[in-house]
Amino acid sequence: MKISLGRFVPGNSLFHKADPRTKIIWTVAMMVLVLMCRNYVEYAVAAVFVIASFVASKVSFKFILQSLKPILVLLIFTSLFNFLFYRGENVAFMMWSKPIYWESIAMSIKTVVRVVLLIISASLLTYTSSAVSITDGLESLMRPLGVIKVPVHEIAMMMSIALRFIPTFADETDKIIKAQAARGAEFDSRNVIKKVKSYIPVLIPLFIAAFKSAEDMSTAMESRCYRGGKGRTRFKVLRFSSADIVITVATVLFAASIIVLHIFIK
Amino acid sequence: MTETEKYIEFNNVTFSYGTQGDETESRKRKDAVKDVSFAIEKGTFVCIIGSNGSGKSTVAKLMNGLILPTSGTVISAGYDTSDDQNIWEIRRLVGMVFQNPDNQIIATSVEEDVAFGLENIGVPREEMIARVDEALKMCGVDKYRHSEPHLLSGGQKQRVSIAGILAMRPSCIVLDESTAMLDPKGRKQVLDIVKKLNKEENITVILITHHMDEIVDADRVLVMEKGELVKAGTPVEIFSDRELISDLGLDLPPAARVFEPEDGHDFGETVLTKEQGVSVLMKKLV
Amino acid sequence: MSILIKDLKYTYMPKTPFEKTAIHDISLEIQKGEFVAVIGHTGSGKSTLLQHLNGLLLPTEGEVFIDGEKITKKNLSEIRRKVGFVFQYPEHQLFEDTVYKDIAFALKRFKLSDEEIDAKVRKAANTVGLDEALFESSVFDLSGGEKRRVAICGVLVSDPSYLLLDEPASGLDGKGRRDMLALLKKLNSEGVTIVLISHSMDDVAEVADRIILINEGTVALDGTPGEVFSKEELLASMSLDVPEVTKLFNDFSKRSGIPLPTVTTALQGREIIRMLINEGRLVL
């Protein structure tokens, strides 16, 4: 069974080629810059940059819509609240004999744009990088924390083993559910308590399998001379490429323009 | 026989679980080893057989210091396994492949997994790349080098595990029921590789199995029962010991079952493989 | 009374990029009381086929009937009572804290008295040769062979007329394997229809009356062990072996020029040798 981890869609775009560290820093930078935006000009610049990035990532628009969907309801609600309870000075029109102000419309638009831009930026990271490469990127970025005794290597090893086992356990769960269903277990009760209870015959074998795997795994690692991060060399190294330079330069220019606009437009 | 020819040596080895007092009753019951002594010569192909729970896996884990004897000594690759200083060198030289293919692949891609051991012993990256490449090719899995392990078949996974050990330049490989969970094709591929490594690279191979057809080519077979070593000898010696076979409930290889000297048809030779069977029949042909 | 499969097709994850047709164009009937082995290399679709026989998978196209009744979403509970399925690893189903409770698990959904449950559990345990002294032990302390017995027992308590098994003997040692095959033979002689998947051609030749060979998702051969294993080259082209004994006598027949029927078990091999001795062609 092929299970896609996270939402990674393989590809060959500028973003796919970039180093995960660049993409992680890029995402954080985008968050900060989008949240800094205050006026329409800044929003317009940010929107253009995010859309340009989106085009450069060659991620299908369908996928972006998918990640926006769950947030959409939230957006509609906040806008509605804004309309109903915000008191401004310039009345735009009346709705159900309640005044709707220009200010609240403007605010709603800004909120929507802001959230949409944030989500698109974050989606670009997860759609163009595998979970494994994000882990590698995080490990590399967190390495300086080793100085203050954060067990960076151990955390990264744990994350990587967890990622490695997700598909294995998904397969295992499927088999256990079938084995129990075959001897009469039913999982489709409408009663919540009954439903939770019906999964006990699945959870127990799954936990036992997980413990067994963990035990086997630690023996296998020990047998292959694993003794923690000390003195270890790395097979996989992250390397920056021209894609990273392009993204970095573009982002620096974008950041500069936002900051300049921030200072000059009051 | 000089000292160096003995590659692995068990001297009156006893191992019992539960010595720390925290093991459960069930663990105590199985897999203990009692006063076992044997020596395995360098470059040989040795099989260990015995029923489930006879202590075969415990013997395997004692070989590279994953567990230490309660009493007696285990000398592997010339080092005493209970001496802390040598433990990593022993584990590098005596590689181990386990039963469940899923529970021994650590990394998220094939080539990274093959590199795992090398990373642990601190091999420089340039050399690591060359060794990983070589090991992948030797085990015939280089075309999967970028694959995610869970997409491979059981046989492919086990070959990846062998490659991971091979990259460490070992002089001995222990396979602890590594073929038990494989289909016939995967089993054959794994056996072909270890036999090749034994012949061409002079790597000592210790194969623990209960598939009797896997042991017919072995130089030597050790038979375990209830934690004790009950017999050691060539496959022919083992399979001609009818009493032992029936006492321990062992299977005969399929071809041997045809030539069992029961109903008065004694061919006077122990047949283990189909080739031997054909030649015995041809000899008796009128 | 039979399992009847009509034009069966099953597609995994239809209408997605991962869409894959696992089996197609399968029509066959398994009569009550048969001992059938389904063989095929890994990924041939034999496991997908087996899962259709008790509704663990429902056909994408086609129909499956158990004793004349079509399997649908609505009658699964009844179908599964009639058609038991034992998976390869007992670890996938054992979960209760004692052996007894685990065996009784399948009976929970029927409104039975404690006495009735007890009678059924004991009867099933007796059938598989499980020592009642183990009833109160933890399922996790058992040996591999015992675990498998408990797993089969947990399916047999519902008195299925059909028993499906995925690799029932794999991973067992010599004695465990022989005991398992003998148990299946015994169940079959008591009237239970057995359909099993196995990779071991030697085991299959020994126990099955009929072999269904699945290749690339459909039935490639269907016949007695003698018929199926007489096609050594065809099987090899599907990366399958014939039993070791079959190869032995094929080679011997070729080299000696003596025409021989297809030999599939050691027992048949011994009979052939006896015959050749009686005919004076072999002298010991």
PDB file of C-alpha atoms in Angstrom, chain B residues 26 29 51-52 180-181 183-185 210 249-251 254-255 257-267 273-274 277-278 281-282 284-286, chain C residues 42 89 141 171-175 177-178 199 202 206 239 244-245 247-249 251-252 255-256 258 266 269-270 273-274 277 280-284:
ATOM      1  CA  SER B  26       7.816 -16.419  30.265  1.00  0.00           C
ATOM      2  CA  ARG B  29      11.255 -20.225  30.417  1.00  0.00           C
ATOM      3  CA  SER B  51      12.899 -26.294  17.395  1.00  0.00           C
ATOM      4  CA  ASN B  52      11.395 -22.933  18.377  1.00  0.00           C
ATOM      5  CA  ALA B 180      11.607 -17.311   8.029  1.00  0.00           C
ATOM      6  CA  MET B 181       9.259 -14.541   6.906  1.00  0.00           C
ATOM      7  CA  ASP B 183       8.489 -16.206   0.209  1.00  0.00           C
ATOM      8  CA  PRO B 184      10.474 -18.888  -1.701  1.00  0.00           C
ATOM      9  CA  LYS B 185      11.840 -16.382  -4.197  1.00  0.00           C
ATOM     10  CA  HIS B 210      14.285 -24.304  10.360  1.00  0.00           C
ATOM     11  CA  GLY B 249      10.771 -33.623  15.637  1.00  0.00           C
ATOM     12  CA  LEU B 250      12.974 -32.164  12.898  1.00  0.00           C
ATOM     13  CA  ASP B 251      11.922 -32.238   9.261  1.00  0.00           C
ATOM     14  CA  PRO B 254      11.938 -33.240   0.855  1.00  0.00           C
ATOM     15  CA  ALA B 255      14.279 -35.409  -1.232  1.00  0.00           C
ATOM     16  CA  ARG B 257      11.909 -38.280   2.732  1.00  0.00           C
ATOM     17  CA  VAL B 258      11.729 -40.332  -0.469  1.00  0.00           C
ATOM     18  CA  PHE B 259      14.788 -42.353   0.499  1.00  0.00           C
ATOM     19  CA  GLU B 260      14.044 -43.018   4.152  1.00  0.00           C
ATOM     20  CA  PRO B 261      15.137 -46.627   4.707  1.00  0.00           C
ATOM     21  CA  GLU B 262      11.802 -47.680   6.159  1.00  0.00           C
ATOM     22  CA  ASP B 263       9.954 -50.356   4.212  1.00  0.00           C
ATOM     23  CA  GLY B 264      13.071 -52.324   3.403  1.00  0.00           C
ATOM     24  CA  HIS B 265      14.300 -50.079   0.595  1.00  0.00           C
ATOM     25  CA  ASP B 266      17.669 -49.102   1.959  1.00  0.00           C
ATOM     26  CA  PHE B 267      19.705 -47.337  -0.676  1.00  0.00           C
ATOM     27  CA  THR B 273      19.263 -33.051  -2.342  1.00  0.00           C
ATOM     28  CA  LYS B 274      17.396 -33.918  -5.508  1.00  0.00           C
ATOM     29  CA  GLY B 277      18.508 -38.536  -5.264  1.00  0.00           C
ATOM     30  CA  VAL B 278      18.733 -38.711  -9.054  1.00  0.00           C
ATOM     31  CA  LEU B 281      18.484 -43.866  -8.543  1.00  0.00           C
ATOM     32  CA  MET B 282      20.658 -43.875 -11.664  1.00  0.00           C
ATOM     33  CA  LYS B 284      20.686 -48.640  -9.003  1.00  0.00           C
ATOM     34  CA  LEU B 285      19.153 -48.678 -12.453  1.00  0.00           C
ATOM     35  CA  VAL B 286      19.327 -51.985 -14.236  1.00  0.00           C
TER      36      VAL B 286
ATOM     37  CA  THR C  42       3.759 -12.488  -3.943  1.00  0.00           C
ATOM     38  CA  TYR C  89       0.240 -13.934  12.029  1.00  0.00           C
ATOM     39  CA  ASP C 141       3.278 -16.200  26.760  1.00  0.00           C
ATOM     40  CA  GLY C 171       7.378 -19.654  10.533  1.00  0.00           C
ATOM     41  CA  LEU C 172       6.681 -22.883  12.428  1.00  0.00           C
ATOM     42  CA  ASP C 173       9.402 -25.433  13.130  1.00  0.00           C
ATOM     43  CA  GLY C 174       9.293 -28.942  11.669  1.00  0.00           C
ATOM     44  CA  LYS C 175       7.009 -30.473  14.239  1.00  0.00           C
ATOM     45  CA  ARG C 177       4.390 -27.449  10.671  1.00  0.00           C
ATOM     46  CA  ARG C 178       3.507 -31.148  10.482  1.00  0.00           C
ATOM     47  CA  HIS C 199       4.074 -20.537  -0.721  1.00  0.00           C
ATOM     48  CA  ASP C 202       5.796 -29.278  -0.707  1.00  0.00           C
ATOM     49  CA  GLU C 206       0.919 -32.982   0.666  1.00  0.00           C
ATOM     50  CA  SER C 239       8.413 -17.562 -10.842  1.00  0.00           C
ATOM     51  CA  GLU C 244      11.385 -30.780  -4.800  1.00  0.00           C
ATOM     52  CA  VAL C 245      10.217 -34.387  -5.196  1.00  0.00           C
ATOM     53  CA  LYS C 247      11.825 -32.152  -9.837  1.00  0.00           C
ATOM     54  CA  LEU C 248      13.718 -35.190  -8.590  1.00  0.00           C
ATOM     55  CA  PHE C 249      11.527 -37.662 -10.463  1.00  0.00           C
ATOM     56  CA  ASP C 251      15.062 -35.348 -13.761  1.00  0.00           C
ATOM     57  CA  PHE C 252      15.306 -39.064 -13.138  1.00  0.00           C
ATOM     58  CA  ARG C 255      17.943 -39.221 -17.592  1.00  0.00           C
ATOM     59  CA  SER C 256      16.745 -42.811 -17.401  1.00  0.00           C
ATOM     60  CA  ILE C 258      11.614 -44.257 -18.047  1.00  0.00           C
ATOM     61  CA  ALA C 266       7.478 -38.249  -0.897  1.00  0.00           C
ATOM     62  CA  GLY C 269       7.873 -41.188  -4.716  1.00  0.00           C
ATOM     63  CA  ARG C 270       8.317 -44.195  -2.470  1.00  0.00           C
ATOM     64  CA  ILE C 273      10.426 -46.716  -6.316  1.00  0.00           C
ATOM     65  CA  ARG C 274       8.612 -49.784  -4.989  1.00  0.00           C
ATOM     66  CA  ILE C 277      11.859 -52.459  -7.863  1.00  0.00           C
ATOM     67  CA  GLY C 280      12.950 -55.217 -11.785  1.00  0.00           C
ATOM     68  CA  ARG C 281      14.144 -51.908 -13.204  1.00  0.00           C
ATOM     69  CA  LEU C 282      15.830 -50.913  -9.956  1.00  0.00           C
ATOM     70  CA  VAL C 283      17.993 -53.296  -7.949  1.00  0.00           C
ATOM     71  CA  LEU C 284      19.110 -52.353  -4.466  1.00  0.00           C
TER      72      LEU C 284
END
